[in-house]
XYZ file of C-alpha atoms in Angstrom:
369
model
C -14.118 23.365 -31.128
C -10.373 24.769 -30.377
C -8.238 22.237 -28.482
C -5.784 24.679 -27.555
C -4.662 26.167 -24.021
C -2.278 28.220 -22.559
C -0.696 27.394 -19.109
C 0.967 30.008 -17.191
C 3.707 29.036 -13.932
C 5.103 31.111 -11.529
C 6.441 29.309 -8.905
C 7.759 29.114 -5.438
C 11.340 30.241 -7.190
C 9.832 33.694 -7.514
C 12.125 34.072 -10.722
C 9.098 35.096 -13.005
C 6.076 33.610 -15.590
C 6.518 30.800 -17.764
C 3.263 30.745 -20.029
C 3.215 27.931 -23.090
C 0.201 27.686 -26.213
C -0.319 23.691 -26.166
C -2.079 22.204 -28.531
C -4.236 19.434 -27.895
C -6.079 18.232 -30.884
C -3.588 15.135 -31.836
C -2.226 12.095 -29.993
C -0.028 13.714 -27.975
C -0.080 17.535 -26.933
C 2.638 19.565 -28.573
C 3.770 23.319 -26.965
C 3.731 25.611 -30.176
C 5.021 28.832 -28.372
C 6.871 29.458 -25.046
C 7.281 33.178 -23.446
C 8.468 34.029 -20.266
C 8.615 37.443 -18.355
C 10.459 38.292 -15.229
C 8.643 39.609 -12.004
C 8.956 43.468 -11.698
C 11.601 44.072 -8.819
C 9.136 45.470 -6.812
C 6.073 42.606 -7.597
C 8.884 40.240 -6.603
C 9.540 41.666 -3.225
C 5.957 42.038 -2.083
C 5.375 37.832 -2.815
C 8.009 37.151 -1.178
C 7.098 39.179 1.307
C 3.832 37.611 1.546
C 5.466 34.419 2.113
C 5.506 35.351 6.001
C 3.094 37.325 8.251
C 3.131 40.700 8.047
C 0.937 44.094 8.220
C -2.496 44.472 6.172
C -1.831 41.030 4.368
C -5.102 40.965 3.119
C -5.152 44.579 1.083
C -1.447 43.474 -0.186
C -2.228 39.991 -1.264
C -5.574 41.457 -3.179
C -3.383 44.163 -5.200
C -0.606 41.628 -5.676
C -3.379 39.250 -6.669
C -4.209 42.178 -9.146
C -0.109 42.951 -10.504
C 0.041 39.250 -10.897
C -2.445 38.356 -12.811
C -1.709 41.720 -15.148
C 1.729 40.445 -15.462
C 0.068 36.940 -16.893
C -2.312 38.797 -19.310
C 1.413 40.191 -20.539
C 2.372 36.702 -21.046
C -0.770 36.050 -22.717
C -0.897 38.704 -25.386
C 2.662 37.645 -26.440
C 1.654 34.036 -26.918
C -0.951 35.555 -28.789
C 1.496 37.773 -30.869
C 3.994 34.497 -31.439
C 1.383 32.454 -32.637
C -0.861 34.997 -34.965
C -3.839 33.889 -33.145
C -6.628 35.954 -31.954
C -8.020 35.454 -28.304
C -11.478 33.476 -29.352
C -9.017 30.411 -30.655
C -7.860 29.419 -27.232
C -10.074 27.405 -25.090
C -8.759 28.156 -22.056
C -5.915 29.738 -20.094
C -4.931 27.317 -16.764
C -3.350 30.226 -14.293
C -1.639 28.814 -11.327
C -1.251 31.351 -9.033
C 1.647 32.343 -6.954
C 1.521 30.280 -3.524
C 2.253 32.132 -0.867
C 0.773 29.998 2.452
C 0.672 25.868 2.106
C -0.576 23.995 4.880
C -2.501 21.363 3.839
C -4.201 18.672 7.086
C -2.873 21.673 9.428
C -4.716 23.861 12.177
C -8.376 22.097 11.672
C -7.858 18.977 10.162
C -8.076 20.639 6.753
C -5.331 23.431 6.325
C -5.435 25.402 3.524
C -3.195 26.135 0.353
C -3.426 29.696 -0.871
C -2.265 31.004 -4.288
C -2.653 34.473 -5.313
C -4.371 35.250 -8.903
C -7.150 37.179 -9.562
C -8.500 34.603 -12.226
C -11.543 37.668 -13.361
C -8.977 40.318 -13.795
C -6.946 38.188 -16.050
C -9.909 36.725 -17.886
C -11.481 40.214 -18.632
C -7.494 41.458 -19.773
C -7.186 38.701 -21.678
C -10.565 37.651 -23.423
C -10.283 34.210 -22.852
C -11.697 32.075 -20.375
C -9.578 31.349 -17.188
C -9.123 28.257 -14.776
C -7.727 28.744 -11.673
C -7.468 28.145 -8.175
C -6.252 24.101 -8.499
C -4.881 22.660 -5.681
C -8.179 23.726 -3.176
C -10.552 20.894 -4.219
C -7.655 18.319 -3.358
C -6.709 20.060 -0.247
C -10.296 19.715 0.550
C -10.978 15.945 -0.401
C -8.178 15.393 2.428
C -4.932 15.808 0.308
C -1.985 17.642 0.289
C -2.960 19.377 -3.196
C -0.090 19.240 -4.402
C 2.512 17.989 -6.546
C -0.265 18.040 -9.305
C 2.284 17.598 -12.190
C 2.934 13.796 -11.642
C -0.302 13.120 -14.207
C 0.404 15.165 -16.718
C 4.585 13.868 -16.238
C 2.673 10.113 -17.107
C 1.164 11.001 -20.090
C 4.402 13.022 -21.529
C 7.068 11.195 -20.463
C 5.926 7.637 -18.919
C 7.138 4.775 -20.502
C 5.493 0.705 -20.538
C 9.030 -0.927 -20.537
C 10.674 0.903 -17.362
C 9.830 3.464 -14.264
C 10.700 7.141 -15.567
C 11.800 9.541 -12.824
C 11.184 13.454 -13.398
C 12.470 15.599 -11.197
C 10.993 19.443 -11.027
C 13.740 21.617 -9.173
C 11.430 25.108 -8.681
C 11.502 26.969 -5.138
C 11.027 23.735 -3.923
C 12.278 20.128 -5.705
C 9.238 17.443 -6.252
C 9.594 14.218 -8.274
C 7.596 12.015 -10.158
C 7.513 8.123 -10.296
C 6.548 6.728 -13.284
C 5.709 3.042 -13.225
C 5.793 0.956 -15.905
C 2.531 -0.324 -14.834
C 0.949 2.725 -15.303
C 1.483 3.374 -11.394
C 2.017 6.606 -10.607
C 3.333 8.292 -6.929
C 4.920 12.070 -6.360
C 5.398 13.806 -3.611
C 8.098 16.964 -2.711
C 11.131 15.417 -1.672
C 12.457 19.291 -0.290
C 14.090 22.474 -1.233
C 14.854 23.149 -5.006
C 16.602 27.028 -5.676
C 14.667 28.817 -2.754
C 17.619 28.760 -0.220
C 20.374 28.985 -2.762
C 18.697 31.557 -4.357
C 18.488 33.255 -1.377
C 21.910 33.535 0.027
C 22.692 34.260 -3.355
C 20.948 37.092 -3.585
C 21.798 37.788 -0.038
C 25.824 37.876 -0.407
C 26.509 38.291 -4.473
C 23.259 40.685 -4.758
C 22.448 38.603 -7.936
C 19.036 36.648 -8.113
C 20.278 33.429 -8.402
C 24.083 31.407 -9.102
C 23.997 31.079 -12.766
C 25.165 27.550 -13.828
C 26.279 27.138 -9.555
C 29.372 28.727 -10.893
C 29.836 30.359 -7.158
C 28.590 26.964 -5.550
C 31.214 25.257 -7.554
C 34.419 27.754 -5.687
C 33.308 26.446 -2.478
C 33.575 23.230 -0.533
C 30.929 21.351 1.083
C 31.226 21.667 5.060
C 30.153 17.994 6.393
C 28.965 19.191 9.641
C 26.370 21.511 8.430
C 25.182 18.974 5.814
C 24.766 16.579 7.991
C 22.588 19.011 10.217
C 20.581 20.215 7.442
C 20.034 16.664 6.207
C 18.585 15.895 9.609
C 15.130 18.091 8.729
C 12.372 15.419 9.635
C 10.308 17.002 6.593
C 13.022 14.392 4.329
C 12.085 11.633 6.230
C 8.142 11.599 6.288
C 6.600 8.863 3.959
C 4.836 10.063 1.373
C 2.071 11.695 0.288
C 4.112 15.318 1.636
C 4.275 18.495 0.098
C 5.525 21.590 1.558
C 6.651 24.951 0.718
C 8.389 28.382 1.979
C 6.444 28.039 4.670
C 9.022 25.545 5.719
C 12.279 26.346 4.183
C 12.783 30.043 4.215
C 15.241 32.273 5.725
C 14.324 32.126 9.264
C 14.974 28.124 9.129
C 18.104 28.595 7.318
C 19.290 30.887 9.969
C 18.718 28.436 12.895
C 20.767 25.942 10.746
C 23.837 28.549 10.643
C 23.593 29.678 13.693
C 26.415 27.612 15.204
C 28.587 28.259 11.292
C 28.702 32.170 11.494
C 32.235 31.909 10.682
C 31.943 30.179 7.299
C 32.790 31.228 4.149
C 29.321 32.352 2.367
C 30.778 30.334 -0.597
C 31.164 26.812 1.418
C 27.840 27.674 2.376
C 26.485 27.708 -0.611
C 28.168 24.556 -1.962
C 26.829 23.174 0.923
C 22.945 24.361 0.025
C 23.903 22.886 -2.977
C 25.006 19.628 -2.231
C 21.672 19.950 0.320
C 19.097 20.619 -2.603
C 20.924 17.464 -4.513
C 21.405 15.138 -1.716
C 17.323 15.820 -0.550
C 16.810 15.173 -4.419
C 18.961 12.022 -4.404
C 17.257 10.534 -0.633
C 13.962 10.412 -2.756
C 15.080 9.245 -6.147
C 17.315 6.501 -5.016
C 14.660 5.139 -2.490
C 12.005 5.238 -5.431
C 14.120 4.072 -8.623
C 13.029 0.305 -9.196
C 13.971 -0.469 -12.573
C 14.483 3.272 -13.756
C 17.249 4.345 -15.763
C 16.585 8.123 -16.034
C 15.846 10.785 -13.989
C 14.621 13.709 -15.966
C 15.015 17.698 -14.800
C 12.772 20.117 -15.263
C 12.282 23.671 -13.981
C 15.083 25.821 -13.480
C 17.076 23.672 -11.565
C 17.850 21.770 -14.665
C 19.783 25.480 -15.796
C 22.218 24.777 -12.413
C 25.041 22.702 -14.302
C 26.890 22.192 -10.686
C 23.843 20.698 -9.153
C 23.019 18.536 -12.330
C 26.989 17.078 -11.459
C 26.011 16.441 -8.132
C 22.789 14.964 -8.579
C 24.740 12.721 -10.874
C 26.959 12.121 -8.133
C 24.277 11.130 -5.855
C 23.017 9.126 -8.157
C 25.402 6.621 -9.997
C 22.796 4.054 -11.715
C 20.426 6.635 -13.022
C 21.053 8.734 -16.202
C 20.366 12.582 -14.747
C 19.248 14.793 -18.046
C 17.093 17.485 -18.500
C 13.623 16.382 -19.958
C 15.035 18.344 -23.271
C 16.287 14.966 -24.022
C 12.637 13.331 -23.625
C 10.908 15.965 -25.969
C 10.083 18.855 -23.625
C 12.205 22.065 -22.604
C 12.960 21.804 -19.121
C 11.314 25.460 -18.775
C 8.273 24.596 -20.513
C 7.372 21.444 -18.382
C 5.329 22.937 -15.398
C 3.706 25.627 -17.623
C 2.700 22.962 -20.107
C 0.927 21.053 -17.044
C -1.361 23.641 -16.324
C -2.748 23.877 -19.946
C -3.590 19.792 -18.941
C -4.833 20.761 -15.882
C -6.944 23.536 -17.802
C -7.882 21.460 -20.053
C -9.463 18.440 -17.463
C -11.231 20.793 -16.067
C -13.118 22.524 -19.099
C -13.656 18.876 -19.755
C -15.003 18.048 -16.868
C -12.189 15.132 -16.071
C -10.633 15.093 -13.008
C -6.944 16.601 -12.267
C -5.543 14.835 -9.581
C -4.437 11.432 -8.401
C -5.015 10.227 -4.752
C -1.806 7.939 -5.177
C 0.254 11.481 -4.600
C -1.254 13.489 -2.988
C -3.522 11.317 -0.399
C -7.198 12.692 -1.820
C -10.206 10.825 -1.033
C -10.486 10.281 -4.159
C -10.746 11.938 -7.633
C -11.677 15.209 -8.118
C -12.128 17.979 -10.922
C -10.143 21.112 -9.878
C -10.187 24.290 -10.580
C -12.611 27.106 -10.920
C -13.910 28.409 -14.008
C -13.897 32.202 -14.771
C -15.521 32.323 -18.423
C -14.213 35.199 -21.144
């Protein structure tokens, strides 16, 4: 029987679809084919959108649910196309969904976690069976359902002779402790590219600061650092996740409100050197004997916040996870397949060491072809 998946990402960055064909069947699992596709302008604005309350949510999120998961069948049919491979050889597609709520242990004791996909839609555009709908079961079992990566990060990247940090820089920035026990812990340490992105977007009109070329004009303004390092989200002990449902635009407002005279550039070095020093709070705390911490997910594309995670940290080696044998853009996408993959297999997807679960538990729903 086929031992290949396909894992499809889009995450709280809102910059578009990763999808990856991974191929199980050997020792290790190797990514044959990558494509990517950018959100449609207009698919883009209604997630985000979603992101906060608003009118008729529920009839929006359902036909964003819909463009969403038409936009992954896209992604599907050109993995498809790369790899010369009709529909019937893949095992499984593992769709993640794009969160737009995340509020695990709130409200009821429970919370929720809510990512939009319509997994049947994509299975009957696609012809190939579809898992979906991951981080629910963990959410329920007590946890925070999320970071789910930090498994999958083990069996790719973990190493017996010393702890291996990876560091995923999406929307939001979550990293990965490696022991060289076999221990594993993860957890979000805080913003990744959401609020740069954002007043990006907001002041240059361009989606994101390619390479933090603009971040790298301005200069860091101590005071508002200081008051934006001050969020008691950085200072909870693990297991945490959280999400745009923390750090958005109305938070980063109250944190400018008394620096409405700044230069939008020192602001943005100042996001910046925020995203990096968040980063740097959790990997220094967590480094033991480590002499790496890996990037993945876009953030690894930011060359001025690669310097200044650097920076922040002196006695770790800061690379992408190129330089461990998978493309920093690939990594999250990639994850999914595994997470696909455990659950066709009936194995169980997350770890209660990061995410605080009962115990553990196969995730995911099933939606056969």
């Amino acid at each position: 029987m086929s031992d290949l998946y396909i894992g499809l990402m889009s995450g709280t960055a809102l910059d578009g679809i990763d999808g990856v064909l991974a191929d199980f069947s050997g020792p290790r699992m190797v990514v044959t084919h990558h494509a990517s596709a950018p959100f449609a302008p207009e698919l883009r604005a209604e997630l985000m959108a979603l992101n906060t309350p608003g009118d008729n949510e529920l009839h929006r999120a359902a036909l964003a649910g819909n463009a969403l998961s038409r936009a992954y069948a896209g992604v599907v049919h050109t993995l498809l196309q790369q790899s010369a491979l009709p529909a019937g050889a893949i095992r499984a597609i593992g769709a993640h969904g794009q969160t737009v709520r995340h509020r695990p242990q709130e409200f009821d004791g429970t919370g929720y976690t809510l990512q939009l996909c319509n997994p049947a839609l994509l299975a009957e555009r696609a012809g190939i069976a579809v898992v979906a709908d991951f981080r629910s079961r963990d959410v329920a079992a007590g946890g925070q359902g999320a970071p789910l990566v930090p498994a999958f990060h083990q069996g790719v990247f973990g190493r017996p002779s010393e702890t291996v940090l990876v560091l995923n820089i999406g929307g939001i920035s979550n990293l990965s402790v490696l022991g060289a026990d076999g221990a594993v812990i993860g957890f979000d340490c805080g913003p990744g590219n959401a609020l740069m992105d954002h007043w990006c977007q907001q002041h240059t009109g361009q989606p994101f600061d390619a390479g933090g070329a603009w971040a790298a004009r301005g200069s860091v303004l101590p005071e508002l650092l200081a008051s934006l390092l001050q969020e008691p989200f950085l200072h909870k002990t693990p297991p945490k996740s959280t999400g745009r449902d923390l750090f958005n635009p109305p938070w980063l407002s109250r944190q400018l409100g008394p620096f409405e005279s700044a230069a939008p550039a020192d602001v943005q070095a100042t996001l910046t050197e925020f995203t990096a020093s968040a980063c740097a709070i959790s990997a220094n705390s967590h480094k033991n004997n480590s002499k790496i911490l890996a990037i993945c997910g876009g953030g690894a594309l930011n060359n001025y916040l690669m310097q200044r995670l650097q920076a922040a940290c002196p006695t770790l080696q800061v690379v992408a996870t190129d330089a461990l044998g998978l493309p920093a853009l690939q990594v999250e996408a990639a994850a999914f397949a595994w997470l696909a993959r455990q659950t066709v297999c009936n194995a169980p997807g997350n770890l209660p060491s990061v995410t605080g679960a009962a115990g553990l538990r196969v995730l995911g729903a099933i939606h056969p072809a």
